[in-house]
């Protein structure tokens, strides 16, 4: 009976929440925050023995987007086509529709 109680969503949520909260409190001691306010330079940038000026880098994701889009499209198509039930005409039409739409979207993606 107790095994069943541990699998109830509210009880499992409370157990995970308490464990996560205790872990948060324990790891807060190791953080660079208020645990050591008297140490100078604890939150400053540092690289290979050299002090580094703080600078913000704004990455450009325009080169990343085509790869992410290709990855997403191909995995959704593979999931849908691989799991449609055999013999159902509606499911076969859905699979063919996904293949056609994926082909069109990939053609648009790599059209340069």
Coordinates of C-alpha atoms in Angstrom, one line a residue, residues 8 19 26-27 50 65 85 109:
X8 CA 0.4 9.4 -6.3
X19 CA 14.4 17.1 -2.0
X26 CA 22.8 23.0 0.4
X27 CA 24.3 24.2 -2.9
X50 CA 44.4 36.9 -16.2
X65 CA 18.3 28.3 -37.1
X85 CA -1.4 2.6 -37.9
X109 CA 15.2 25.9 -46.2

